Amino acid sequence: MKRRHAPAAGIALALVFGSASAGNDYDYCLLCHGTDANGNYGIRAPKLSGMEPWYLARQLENFASGARGMPADDAPGHEMGPVGLRLKQEGAIDSAVQFIGKLESKRPAPTVSGDVAHGKELYKNCAGCHGAKGEGNPALQSPALAARSDWYLVTQLTHYQKGLRGADERDTYGAQMRAIVATLPDEKAITDVVAYINTLK
Amino acid sequence: MTRSLSRRDFLHLAGAVGGSTAVFRAAMGLGLLPAVAHASGRPQLAALKKSKKVLILGGGISGLTAAYELSRKGYEVQILEASFRAGGRNLTLRQGDRIDETGFPQVCNFDKDPDLFFNAGPARIPGHHQELLSYCQELEVELAPFINDNRNAWVQDDAMFGGKPIRAREYLNDSRGFVAELMAKSLKKEDLTGPMSPDDWEKLREYLRQFGELDPQFKYIGTARSGLASHDYTYPDQLKKPLSPSELLKSQFMQIMSFGESDDQAAMMMEPAGGMDRIVAGFMRKVGHLVQLESQVQKIQVMERGVEVTYRRNGQHVKAKADYVLNCIPVHLLAGIEHNFPKDFSAGLIAVPRGKLFKIGLQMKERFWEREGIYGGISWTLQDIQQIWYPAHGIHRKKGVVLAAYTFDPDAGEKFARLPPDERIKLAVAQGSKIHPDYDKYVETGVTIAWHQMNHMLGCAAQWDAALFKQWFKKLQAPVGNHYLVGDQVSYHPGWQEGAIASAHHAIADIDARERARGAVSA
């Protein structure tokens, strides 16, 4: 079909702002991850904007290598897996990370509720790596947890628990999470700790 | 014998007592008219005195329909389409076409030939989809018969006959013969109560004889309906030996055996000659100049008057304002787009699960199925691929494109989707080989479409159920200010183009009513 550029006359058009990147190759990140990659629960695509560049790069590499997203029960992981593969060519992951870095990150509305006081107790085991305020620690390669998609934190903690994430030997940081998640024995513990993370700023 | 009241007599009687409304209601009750809440047919829009701007988000069938109707009545329409092509899920693949899957983009490598195409989305039109058919007529889209149900095609299930395929006619008629014999023999005159009386016993037994084609002693000894043992007509006809009923009952095929009898699947079915996207081409001839491609919506703000939309194009954000917005974006994607919808609307966007249907089309170097007596129609299997379709066009030509997988089960869809395309095809060919020996010998090239991974779709046929319809349908269908959610997703017929058109008609009829009420239309 022929590409058409001319917008219908009369509809008010105004350039809001220009993007730093000339092309729109990475626009398809926004298809799943939503406006400014602030996440879309509708298709279980987490918020990416605001994530640390090194963390994003590592996860994309894990998806590309198959170290993440392969287990049969990880349906959203399957959808991300081939996208990681597509980013395998030289420099593509860096460009994607740069693209995400320029988006406008918004604090997501909380969707998970639980016993915050209990969550605070449980979080003591997390704070060593992820910081008392959930701000993360690059020295330990621990990403920030505050202001992430809270439902996604629940999913990932559950995945660590079930071995759907972090079980691949190439995912060494995932293996650490597999070990520490034992301090969250059940579903309630997971939602409680995430409810507490929701209060961190 | 007293003459029984025919349906026509009954309608006359009803009309005499209650007038034409009673005739209409009675006819609906008898199933003679479609039971629709509103008067069927295309809304007749009034022409505007002064133009109104309408932005349509998405250039699929619902968006194209709305654009076609509104633009003829003085509305100033623009369609913003996120993809590089219009048509939405109405997608026909031919040589060189791009399959825009997020993870596994593909290119169609079929030979360049008018018969070698694959309808990756909708592929058949039942005769009662009158709205779609009326557009086909108006847009001069040539239609051809589509063969859906074919008794000569195969049924295969590992659970019966050691996985050996049998003809559909054998499954259907041998199981019917068996059930009819069983019932005729066990039916006692004195047991007939309720809606029937002992007087009906003989009639019911005769019905069973006809139903199963039983012999004079009510025994099922086989039927030509199941196919003859030989078609050498220099010899007398010889019936096939009936298949073992206990083997037939081992298969869950009973759950899909009546597929070809359902409202939307029974003959007479049609397809546009040359591919389903001839419908898109027909609409584009009329409204193509209103369509702007590669424009991905990022933000929707419903204002006190009108709606403001921000979209991304060539890496830049562009703002557009309109009096009305018709939004065809799949709800599961809309949920991730910045908006200011009220909560009891936006919560509905994530309530309805997305469909995960999956299809494969294979170009075969020979039309081997025709040598098996199969011309069009569907073979069924209980394996992941579920079905094989044979093209009804290009009969007796050398090559053909078969549908080699079409999964309804989301788990099967996901199983295929997580494999790279060549492995998807390998799996489908291995399964198809249980129906057609040497199947792999004929495969030249193929296309795979995982709808829940297709760019700008990420799903197909919204998976409503009764509870979801009750909770969300009216809320999602109702306008938010001047913003209307449309598409097959906002119809009671998701997954069909007729549902998309019904939704578009509903929305534009509402806009028309509002404009009429404001006195903004010409007399």
XYZ file of C-alpha atoms in Angstrom:
724
model
C 0.000 0.000 0.000
C 1.277 3.459 -0.812
C 2.526 5.541 2.074
C 0.578 8.690 2.483
C 1.979 11.698 4.232
C -0.567 14.429 3.732
C -2.871 14.677 6.728
C -6.485 15.533 6.027
C -6.846 19.270 5.790
C -8.444 21.086 8.661
C -7.474 18.759 11.474
C -5.364 20.804 13.814
C -1.832 19.497 13.866
C 0.937 20.817 16.021
C 4.400 19.510 16.597
C 4.766 19.018 20.295
C 8.402 18.102 20.445
C 10.989 16.434 18.307
C 12.588 13.153 19.231
C 16.358 12.835 19.480
C 16.372 9.733 17.309
C 15.709 10.266 13.639
C 14.060 6.938 12.939
C 11.309 5.132 14.739
C 12.901 1.691 14.912
C 12.396 1.436 18.628
C 8.826 2.696 18.610
C 7.722 -0.884 18.784
C 8.948 -0.978 22.402
C 6.061 1.401 23.073
C 3.568 -0.899 21.377
C 3.732 -3.281 24.331
C 5.255 -1.174 27.064
C 2.894 1.732 26.485
C 3.254 5.480 26.226
C 6.783 6.470 27.289
C 7.247 2.804 28.210
C 5.392 3.430 31.448
C 4.020 -0.123 31.278
C 0.810 -1.866 30.192
C -0.816 -4.331 32.522
C -3.269 -5.164 29.682
C -0.599 -7.326 28.066
C 1.627 -7.771 31.122
C 4.357 -5.507 29.760
C 6.202 -3.768 32.619
C 7.270 -0.166 32.931
C 10.755 0.252 31.449
C 11.287 3.999 31.653
C 13.297 4.895 34.719
C 15.036 1.502 34.766
C 18.814 1.691 35.025
C 20.532 1.435 31.601
C 22.857 -1.331 32.803
C 19.906 -3.296 34.140
C 17.909 -2.913 30.915
C 20.932 -3.953 28.855
C 21.531 -7.044 30.975
C 17.925 -8.172 30.723
C 17.841 -7.620 26.961
C 21.011 -9.701 26.709
C 19.381 -12.402 28.823
C 16.331 -12.428 26.537
C 18.582 -12.488 23.459
C 20.622 -15.426 24.766
C 17.618 -17.348 26.013
C 18.786 -17.117 29.633
C 15.434 -15.488 30.368
C 11.936 -15.982 29.000
C 12.236 -19.589 27.859
C 10.316 -21.702 30.439
C 6.979 -22.935 29.088
C 4.977 -21.244 31.860
C 6.402 -17.762 31.247
C 4.025 -16.539 28.515
C 4.996 -12.830 28.648
C 8.644 -13.924 28.650
C 8.042 -15.806 25.385
C 6.731 -12.667 23.804
C 9.806 -10.711 24.872
C 12.293 -13.472 23.986
C 12.238 -13.042 20.199
C 12.346 -9.254 20.588
C 15.623 -9.713 22.463
C 16.827 -11.940 19.617
C 16.002 -9.201 17.174
C 18.288 -6.853 19.125
C 21.238 -9.191 18.796
C 23.015 -7.232 16.097
C 25.896 -4.989 17.126
C 24.832 -1.888 19.021
C 21.087 -2.541 18.891
C 20.723 -3.158 22.610
C 22.620 0.060 23.393
C 20.366 2.010 21.044
C 17.252 0.505 22.614
C 18.516 1.373 26.095
C 19.263 4.911 24.952
C 15.779 5.194 23.463
C 14.176 4.116 26.742
C 16.416 6.514 28.680
C 14.958 9.508 26.864
C 11.340 8.724 27.672
C 9.369 10.540 30.308
C 9.089 8.280 33.326
C 5.944 8.582 35.432
C 5.374 7.016 38.800
C 2.856 4.214 38.187
C -0.409 4.048 40.107
C -0.303 1.249 42.693
C -2.279 -1.888 41.856
C -1.052 -4.209 44.638
C -2.220 -3.912 48.225
C -1.175 -5.890 51.272
C 0.019 -5.710 54.876
C 2.541 -2.878 54.660
C 3.861 -3.369 58.214
C 4.532 -7.042 57.524
C 6.068 -6.068 54.182
C 8.397 -3.644 55.945
C 9.702 -6.485 58.132
C 10.239 -8.695 55.108
C 11.927 -5.903 53.162
C 14.847 -5.915 55.602
C 16.179 -8.886 53.605
C 15.922 -6.857 50.398
C 17.340 -3.562 51.647
C 20.945 -4.785 51.784
C 21.124 -4.968 48.002
C 18.245 -2.816 46.772
C 18.669 -0.012 49.335
C 16.530 1.127 52.250
C 14.464 3.301 49.910
C 14.379 0.792 47.072
C 16.733 3.052 45.181
C 18.967 0.195 43.963
C 22.738 -0.166 44.082
C 24.738 -0.163 40.831
C 27.833 -1.435 42.659
C 25.957 -4.650 43.423
C 24.091 -4.660 40.090
C 20.846 -4.424 42.065
C 18.144 -2.420 40.284
C 15.852 0.085 41.969
C 12.500 -1.333 43.050
C 10.656 1.864 43.936
C 8.343 3.313 41.290
C 8.298 0.152 39.164
C 5.166 -1.666 37.941
C 4.134 -3.233 41.243
C 2.247 -6.135 39.599
C 5.466 -6.867 37.696
C 7.448 -7.124 40.935
C 4.892 -9.668 42.142
C 5.153 -11.641 38.891
C 8.944 -11.663 38.950
C 9.193 -12.666 42.611
C 6.769 -15.491 41.836
C 8.837 -16.463 38.795
C 12.023 -16.569 40.888
C 10.189 -18.736 43.361
C 8.977 -21.164 40.689
C 12.291 -21.219 38.836
C 10.804 -19.483 35.771
C 13.476 -16.831 36.164
C 17.010 -17.103 37.501
C 17.248 -20.864 37.011
C 19.402 -20.597 33.883
C 23.061 -20.876 34.890
C 24.020 -17.899 32.698
C 21.800 -15.646 34.820
C 24.076 -15.288 37.863
C 22.265 -12.297 39.375
C 19.004 -14.142 38.864
C 20.479 -17.055 40.810
C 21.102 -14.691 43.752
C 17.462 -13.653 43.622
C 16.392 -17.302 43.495
C 18.238 -17.814 46.792
C 16.968 -14.714 48.607
C 13.344 -15.154 47.504
C 13.180 -18.092 49.924
C 12.636 -15.388 52.598
C 9.242 -14.772 50.974
C 7.542 -18.099 51.656
C 4.147 -17.504 50.080
C 1.929 -15.320 47.924
C 0.942 -13.143 50.877
C 4.566 -12.426 51.765
C 5.185 -11.357 48.178
C 2.213 -8.995 48.001
C 3.021 -7.605 51.456
C 6.602 -6.780 50.538
C 5.490 -5.214 47.249
C 2.826 -3.200 49.105
C 5.651 -1.856 51.273
C 7.853 -1.131 48.229
C 4.926 0.934 46.923
C 5.403 3.299 49.882
C 9.097 3.903 49.088
C 10.086 7.129 47.428
C -55.401 -36.366 9.361
C -55.965 -32.784 10.413
C -53.997 -30.224 8.514
C -51.371 -28.728 10.748
C -50.848 -24.994 10.898
C -47.982 -23.954 8.683
C -45.601 -21.237 9.809
C -47.035 -18.907 7.197
C -50.567 -19.548 8.489
C -49.396 -18.817 11.987
C -47.836 -15.527 10.981
C -51.023 -14.489 9.212
C -53.010 -15.284 12.333
C -50.591 -13.378 14.534
C -50.803 -10.411 12.179
C -54.569 -10.403 12.255
C -54.609 -10.238 16.036
C -51.596 -8.092 16.878
C -50.652 -6.161 13.748
C -47.289 -6.128 12.081
C -45.300 -5.765 15.320
C -46.773 -9.041 16.470
C -45.830 -10.604 13.123
C -42.301 -9.334 13.552
C -42.004 -10.629 17.114
C -43.558 -13.955 16.228
C -41.233 -14.309 13.262
C -38.269 -13.662 15.524
C -39.571 -16.302 17.883
C -39.754 -18.800 15.040
C -36.212 -17.950 14.072
C -37.237 -16.493 10.725
C -35.662 -13.117 11.327
C -32.363 -12.265 12.942
C -32.940 -11.396 16.599
C -31.239 -8.019 16.720
C -32.157 -5.318 19.167
C -31.936 -2.471 16.667
C -33.297 -2.305 13.179
C -30.700 -3.980 11.014
C -29.166 -2.190 8.100
C -26.765 0.621 7.644
C -27.544 3.828 9.529
C -28.749 6.551 7.204
C -26.694 9.515 8.341
C -27.943 13.045 7.884
C -25.642 15.447 6.056
C -24.002 18.083 8.248
C -24.613 21.762 7.647
C -21.127 22.618 8.881
C -18.236 20.154 8.878
C -17.145 18.290 12.009
C -13.714 16.799 12.466
C -13.493 13.104 13.182
C -10.286 11.251 13.985
C -10.405 7.497 13.563
C -7.687 5.599 15.375
C -6.990 2.463 13.379
C -7.553 1.629 9.715
C -9.089 -1.825 10.056
C -12.556 -2.760 8.871
C -14.415 -0.794 11.568
C -12.356 2.350 10.982
C -12.632 2.132 7.199
C -16.407 1.585 7.430
C -16.871 4.603 9.676
C -14.623 6.763 7.478
C -16.517 5.740 4.353
C -19.914 6.569 5.840
C -18.997 9.774 7.680
C -16.898 11.301 4.905
C -19.876 11.142 2.561
C -22.006 13.210 4.925
C -19.855 16.265 5.436
C -17.660 14.996 8.258
C -13.974 15.760 7.866
C -12.309 12.453 8.565
C -8.743 11.371 9.152
C -7.650 7.830 9.952
C -4.453 7.423 11.981
C -3.090 3.937 11.404
C -0.114 2.721 13.454
C 1.024 0.070 10.980
C 2.692 0.437 7.566
C -0.522 -0.892 6.023
C -4.268 -0.459 6.392
C -6.676 -3.358 6.912
C -5.994 -4.414 10.486
C -6.494 -8.136 10.849
C -7.900 -8.368 7.325
C -4.544 -9.510 5.962
C -3.877 -11.403 2.743
C -0.301 -12.502 2.122
C 1.258 -12.793 -1.313
C 4.780 -12.818 -2.687
C 6.974 -10.175 -1.067
C 4.517 -9.198 1.664
C 5.916 -8.327 5.043
C 4.657 -10.125 8.141
C 5.192 -7.618 10.895
C 5.577 -9.839 13.942
C 7.307 -8.101 16.852
C 9.821 -10.842 17.508
C 9.976 -12.783 14.257
C 9.390 -10.550 11.243
C 8.957 -12.578 8.047
C 8.546 -12.078 4.331
C 6.125 -14.126 2.261
C 7.985 -16.133 -0.368
C 5.046 -17.622 -2.263
C 5.360 -17.686 -6.049
C 3.909 -14.664 -7.770
C 0.561 -16.064 -8.867
C -3.038 -14.860 -8.443
C -4.058 -18.147 -6.763
C -1.115 -18.346 -4.373
C -2.212 -16.199 -1.464
C -3.069 -16.771 2.167
C -5.823 -15.111 4.171
C -4.022 -14.767 7.499
C -6.965 -13.134 9.253
C -10.618 -13.485 8.278
C -11.057 -15.969 5.456
C -14.781 -16.681 5.058
C -18.067 -14.810 4.977
C -21.406 -16.445 5.831
C -24.443 -15.503 3.781
C -26.163 -13.700 6.645
C -23.333 -11.182 7.180
C -25.466 -8.787 5.229
C -23.698 -5.580 6.203
C -20.294 -6.789 5.035
C -21.826 -8.307 1.925
C -23.588 -5.047 1.110
C -20.222 -3.255 1.237
C -18.702 -5.948 -0.976
C -21.430 -5.263 -3.511
C -21.093 -1.509 -3.280
C -17.279 -1.562 -3.428
C -17.376 -4.006 -6.343
C -15.549 -6.756 -4.488
C -16.068 -9.936 -6.499
C -17.139 -12.874 -4.354
C -16.581 -16.569 -4.891
C -18.048 -19.565 -3.064
C -15.964 -20.708 -0.124
C -15.953 -24.396 0.755
C -15.941 -24.727 4.530
C -17.495 -28.094 5.302
C -16.263 -31.032 3.217
C -17.395 -34.545 4.086
C -14.583 -35.941 1.968
C -11.905 -34.278 4.086
C -10.170 -36.148 6.905
C -10.650 -36.501 10.636
C -7.576 -37.592 12.566
C -7.085 -38.221 16.247
C -4.353 -40.254 17.911
C -7.050 -41.474 20.335
C -9.009 -43.439 17.712
C -8.059 -46.047 15.089
C -4.423 -45.839 16.150
C -4.190 -42.298 14.773
C -5.189 -43.342 11.244
C -7.302 -40.651 9.536
C -10.842 -41.408 8.445
C -13.085 -39.434 6.126
C -15.297 -36.885 7.870
C -18.345 -38.554 6.320
C -17.423 -41.852 7.973
C -17.150 -40.307 11.422
C -20.378 -38.338 11.088
C -22.579 -40.992 9.509
C -21.303 -44.117 11.221
C -21.689 -42.461 14.624
C -25.161 -41.257 13.656
C -26.145 -44.726 12.450
C -24.945 -46.207 15.696
C -26.801 -43.672 17.858
C -29.977 -44.019 15.779
C -29.958 -47.830 16.044
C -29.315 -47.719 19.774
C -32.159 -45.296 20.345
C -34.639 -47.000 18.009
C -34.057 -50.323 19.702
C -34.222 -49.069 23.272
C -37.178 -46.724 22.754
C -40.308 -48.101 24.413
C -43.753 -46.903 23.425
C -44.880 -46.462 27.001
C -41.837 -44.295 27.811
C -43.057 -41.536 25.537
C -44.369 -38.836 27.841
C -44.100 -35.076 28.105
C -43.959 -33.400 24.728
C -44.630 -36.733 23.021
C -47.264 -39.412 23.427
C -47.226 -43.164 22.713
C -48.944 -42.289 19.414
C -45.696 -40.686 18.267
C -43.676 -43.850 18.765
C -43.837 -45.016 15.164
C -43.118 -41.583 13.763
C -40.138 -41.176 16.046
C -38.789 -44.589 15.046
C -39.177 -43.634 11.405
C -37.342 -40.383 12.096
C -34.499 -42.370 13.641
C -34.433 -44.678 10.634
C -34.030 -41.675 8.342
C -31.599 -39.961 10.702
C -29.202 -42.895 10.753
C -30.276 -44.621 7.520
C -31.236 -47.835 9.326
C -32.481 -50.975 7.604
C -36.134 -52.175 7.882
C -35.240 -53.943 11.159
C -33.787 -50.667 12.547
C -30.293 -52.015 12.269
C -27.406 -49.899 11.039
C -25.528 -51.863 8.401
C -23.724 -48.955 6.808
C -24.747 -46.166 4.477
C -23.607 -44.625 1.225
C -23.474 -41.376 3.223
C -20.241 -42.729 4.693
C -18.846 -43.243 1.216
C -18.782 -46.334 -0.958
C -16.041 -48.938 -0.695
C -15.280 -48.406 -4.378
C -16.304 -45.917 -7.013
C -15.750 -48.300 -9.895
C -19.134 -47.913 -11.509
C -18.739 -50.991 -13.703
C -19.450 -52.940 -10.505
C -22.450 -52.807 -8.176
C -22.239 -50.327 -5.288
C -20.701 -51.755 -2.171
C -21.085 -50.117 1.235
C -18.115 -49.619 3.519
C -18.177 -51.662 6.696
C -19.309 -49.359 9.530
C -16.500 -48.209 11.810
C -16.417 -49.428 15.386
C -18.624 -47.163 17.514
C -16.449 -47.639 20.590
C -13.412 -46.450 18.583
C -15.356 -43.419 17.329
C -16.347 -42.518 20.878
C -12.723 -42.466 22.004
C -12.210 -39.194 20.169
C -13.025 -35.730 21.435
C -13.760 -34.862 17.809
C -17.423 -34.973 18.851
C -16.849 -31.471 20.232
C -16.136 -30.048 16.783
C -18.064 -32.471 14.548
C -20.932 -29.986 14.119
C -18.659 -27.024 13.351
C -19.892 -26.785 9.772
C -23.501 -26.546 10.928
C -23.180 -23.509 13.165
C -24.731 -20.171 12.342
C -21.535 -18.633 10.978
C -19.967 -21.721 9.434
C -22.683 -23.446 7.441
C -23.007 -23.226 3.652
C -23.329 -20.934 1.816
C -19.999 -19.310 2.666
C -18.113 -16.868 0.462
C -14.689 -15.320 0.015
C -13.570 -12.372 -2.090
C -11.980 -13.646 -5.306
C -8.233 -13.067 -5.076
C -8.036 -12.588 -1.303
C -9.939 -11.155 1.656
C -7.990 -7.895 1.411
C -9.926 -7.025 -1.761
C -12.401 -5.607 0.768
C -9.701 -3.354 2.233
C -8.668 -2.348 -1.302
C -12.311 -1.531 -2.049
C -12.600 0.737 0.981
C -9.194 2.291 0.253
C -10.347 3.273 -3.234
C -12.964 5.394 -1.485
C -11.167 6.656 1.634
C -7.466 5.890 1.079
C -6.713 9.606 0.858
C -7.951 9.984 4.450
C -5.568 7.362 5.858
C -2.229 8.310 7.400
C -0.011 5.304 8.055
C 2.761 4.769 10.634
C 1.103 7.025 13.171
C 1.126 5.386 16.593
C -1.158 6.951 19.188
C 0.572 7.908 22.456
C -2.002 9.963 24.301
C -5.759 10.527 24.284
C -7.322 13.393 26.202
C -11.076 13.673 26.248
C -11.850 17.380 26.552
C -15.019 19.195 27.468
C -15.558 19.651 23.759
C -13.847 17.209 21.475
C -10.843 14.999 21.940
C -7.108 15.630 21.688
C -4.847 12.876 20.362
C -1.049 12.773 20.383
C 0.660 10.327 18.087
C 4.184 9.379 17.119
C 5.299 9.647 13.533
C 8.867 9.530 12.209
C 10.114 9.756 15.784
C 8.179 12.940 16.499
C 5.104 13.645 18.567
C 2.200 15.239 16.737
C -0.947 16.604 18.337
C -4.320 16.476 16.615
C -7.704 17.740 17.782
C -11.087 16.558 16.627
C -14.755 16.953 17.473
C -15.160 13.180 17.649
C -12.779 10.274 18.005
C -13.605 6.724 16.945
C -11.025 4.541 18.618
C -10.400 1.101 17.086
C -7.181 0.387 19.009
C -7.281 -3.077 20.614
C -8.280 -2.573 24.255
C -5.223 -4.433 25.583
C -2.976 -1.912 23.782
C -5.150 1.067 24.603
C -4.623 0.210 28.278
C -0.949 1.173 27.901
C -1.615 4.487 26.159
C -1.783 7.610 28.285
C -5.393 8.735 28.604
C -7.855 10.457 30.905
C -10.722 7.963 30.723
C -12.792 7.491 33.872
C -11.798 4.550 36.016
C -14.925 2.490 35.355
C -14.039 2.647 31.681
C -10.281 2.136 31.814
C -10.595 -0.860 34.155
C -12.627 -2.564 31.428
C -9.718 -2.235 29.000
C -7.686 -4.754 30.968
C -10.636 -6.984 31.877
C -11.183 -8.687 28.521
C -8.466 -11.225 27.615
C -6.945 -11.056 24.154
C -7.255 -13.885 21.643
C -4.168 -15.895 20.741
C -5.122 -17.464 17.456
C -2.379 -18.779 15.233
C -2.246 -19.682 11.546
C 0.211 -21.196 9.100
C -0.039 -21.082 5.301
C 2.094 -23.422 3.191
C 2.711 -23.278 -0.528
C 2.508 -26.840 -1.838
C 4.188 -27.742 -5.102
C 1.343 -30.061 -6.038
C -2.351 -30.084 -5.149
C -2.036 -33.629 -3.826
C -5.275 -33.362 -1.824
C -7.276 -33.178 -5.031
C -5.964 -36.640 -5.898
C -7.539 -37.727 -2.589
C -10.905 -36.401 -3.768
C -10.697 -33.273 -1.616
C -11.657 -29.993 -3.256
C -11.785 -27.236 -0.659
C -12.946 -27.650 2.926
C -11.288 -28.587 6.178
C -9.601 -31.675 7.600
C -9.706 -31.789 11.376
C -7.202 -33.197 13.828
C -6.986 -33.192 17.586
C -3.285 -32.259 17.344
C -2.047 -28.691 17.930
C -2.518 -27.634 14.289
C -6.245 -28.482 14.651
C -7.114 -28.009 10.991
C -5.897 -28.119 7.402
C -7.778 -26.045 4.825
C -7.660 -26.710 1.114
C -8.120 -23.814 -1.290
C -11.373 -23.730 -3.242
C -9.797 -21.463 -5.850
C -7.285 -22.562 -8.465
C -8.678 -26.098 -8.609
C -6.552 -28.434 -10.779
C -3.772 -25.917 -11.126
C -0.312 -27.187 -10.234
C 0.298 -25.485 -6.889
C -1.841 -24.323 -4.036
C -1.586 -22.705 -0.608
C -3.053 -24.767 2.210
C -3.777 -23.554 5.692
C -1.575 -25.918 7.681
C -2.515 -24.824 11.207
C -5.282 -22.781 12.745
C -5.381 -23.077 16.496
C -8.289 -21.958 18.683
C -6.695 -23.097 21.944
C -4.512 -20.312 23.436
C -2.018 -22.864 24.779
C -1.501 -24.299 21.298
C -1.177 -20.745 19.946
C 1.502 -19.948 22.506
C 3.290 -23.220 21.861
C 3.713 -22.319 18.186
C 4.345 -18.626 18.830
C 7.394 -19.151 21.005
C 9.158 -21.114 18.236
C 10.987 -19.388 15.372
C 9.001 -19.520 12.102
C 10.911 -22.417 10.512
C 10.378 -24.563 13.608
C 6.688 -23.653 13.682
C 6.441 -24.943 10.133
C 8.422 -28.071 10.971
C 6.018 -28.860 13.823
C 2.948 -28.250 11.649
C 4.330 -30.425 8.853
C 5.099 -33.266 11.273
C 1.518 -33.129 12.568
C -0.011 -32.754 9.108
C 1.894 -35.856 7.991
C -0.453 -37.920 10.149
C -3.236 -36.883 7.778
C -1.361 -36.818 4.492
C 1.595 -39.191 4.131
C 4.418 -37.520 2.170
C 3.034 -34.127 3.233
C 6.566 -32.797 3.772
C 7.525 -33.687 0.191
C 5.191 -31.042 -1.166
C 6.068 -28.100 1.111
C 7.870 -25.278 -0.689
C 7.586 -22.270 1.598
C 5.340 -20.980 4.330
C 4.113 -18.075 6.423
C 3.239 -18.155 10.114
C 1.012 -15.649 11.886
C 0.925 -15.510 15.667
C -1.766 -12.887 16.095
C -0.869 -12.133 19.691
C 2.647 -11.185 18.592
C 1.732 -9.187 15.490
C 2.816 -5.572 15.623
C 0.022 -3.131 16.511
C -2.360 -6.024 17.266
C -0.891 -8.299 19.922
C -4.064 -10.308 19.938
C -7.198 -11.106 18.023
C -10.863 -11.680 18.745
C -11.359 -10.272 22.248
C -12.212 -13.191 24.530
C -15.460 -12.029 26.079
C -17.543 -14.352 28.209
C -21.032 -13.955 29.622
C -19.836 -12.392 32.900
C -17.513 -9.943 31.143
C -20.225 -8.928 28.686
C -22.536 -8.235 31.584
C -20.000 -6.216 33.521
C -18.223 -4.277 30.779
C -19.883 -4.295 27.370
C -22.294 -1.398 27.818
C -19.678 0.688 29.638
C -17.092 0.203 26.899
C -19.632 0.729 24.130
C -20.958 3.987 25.576
C -19.110 7.138 24.514
C -16.769 8.892 26.959
C -17.500 12.489 26.029
C -16.988 12.511 22.287
C -14.753 9.450 22.318
C -16.138 6.129 21.046
C -14.465 2.755 21.419
C -15.225 0.630 18.350
C -14.093 -2.448 16.460
C -15.143 -6.085 16.504
C -13.951 -5.995 20.127
C -17.012 -3.866 20.988
C -19.529 -6.194 19.401
C -21.214 -9.422 20.322
C -19.455 -10.888 17.288
C -15.739 -10.445 17.955
C -13.426 -12.046 15.417
C -15.762 -11.329 12.509
C -15.722 -8.371 10.143
C -19.493 -8.187 10.524
C -18.934 -7.468 14.237
C -16.493 -4.665 13.370
C -19.025 -3.122 11.005
C -21.860 -3.451 13.535
C -19.757 -1.584 16.088
C -18.853 1.171 13.619
C -22.505 1.546 12.650
C -23.533 1.756 16.270
C -21.055 4.567 16.962
C -21.781 6.624 13.854
C -25.530 6.261 14.393
C -25.013 7.712 17.882
C -22.969 10.628 16.519
C -25.659 11.189 13.904
C -28.369 11.245 16.591
C -26.390 13.805 18.596
C -25.855 16.025 15.573
C -29.526 15.771 14.638
C -30.510 16.705 18.191
C -28.300 19.785 17.957
C -30.013 20.769 14.721
C -26.648 20.650 12.985
C -27.861 18.637 10.009
C -29.495 19.588 6.743
C -33.211 18.959 6.596
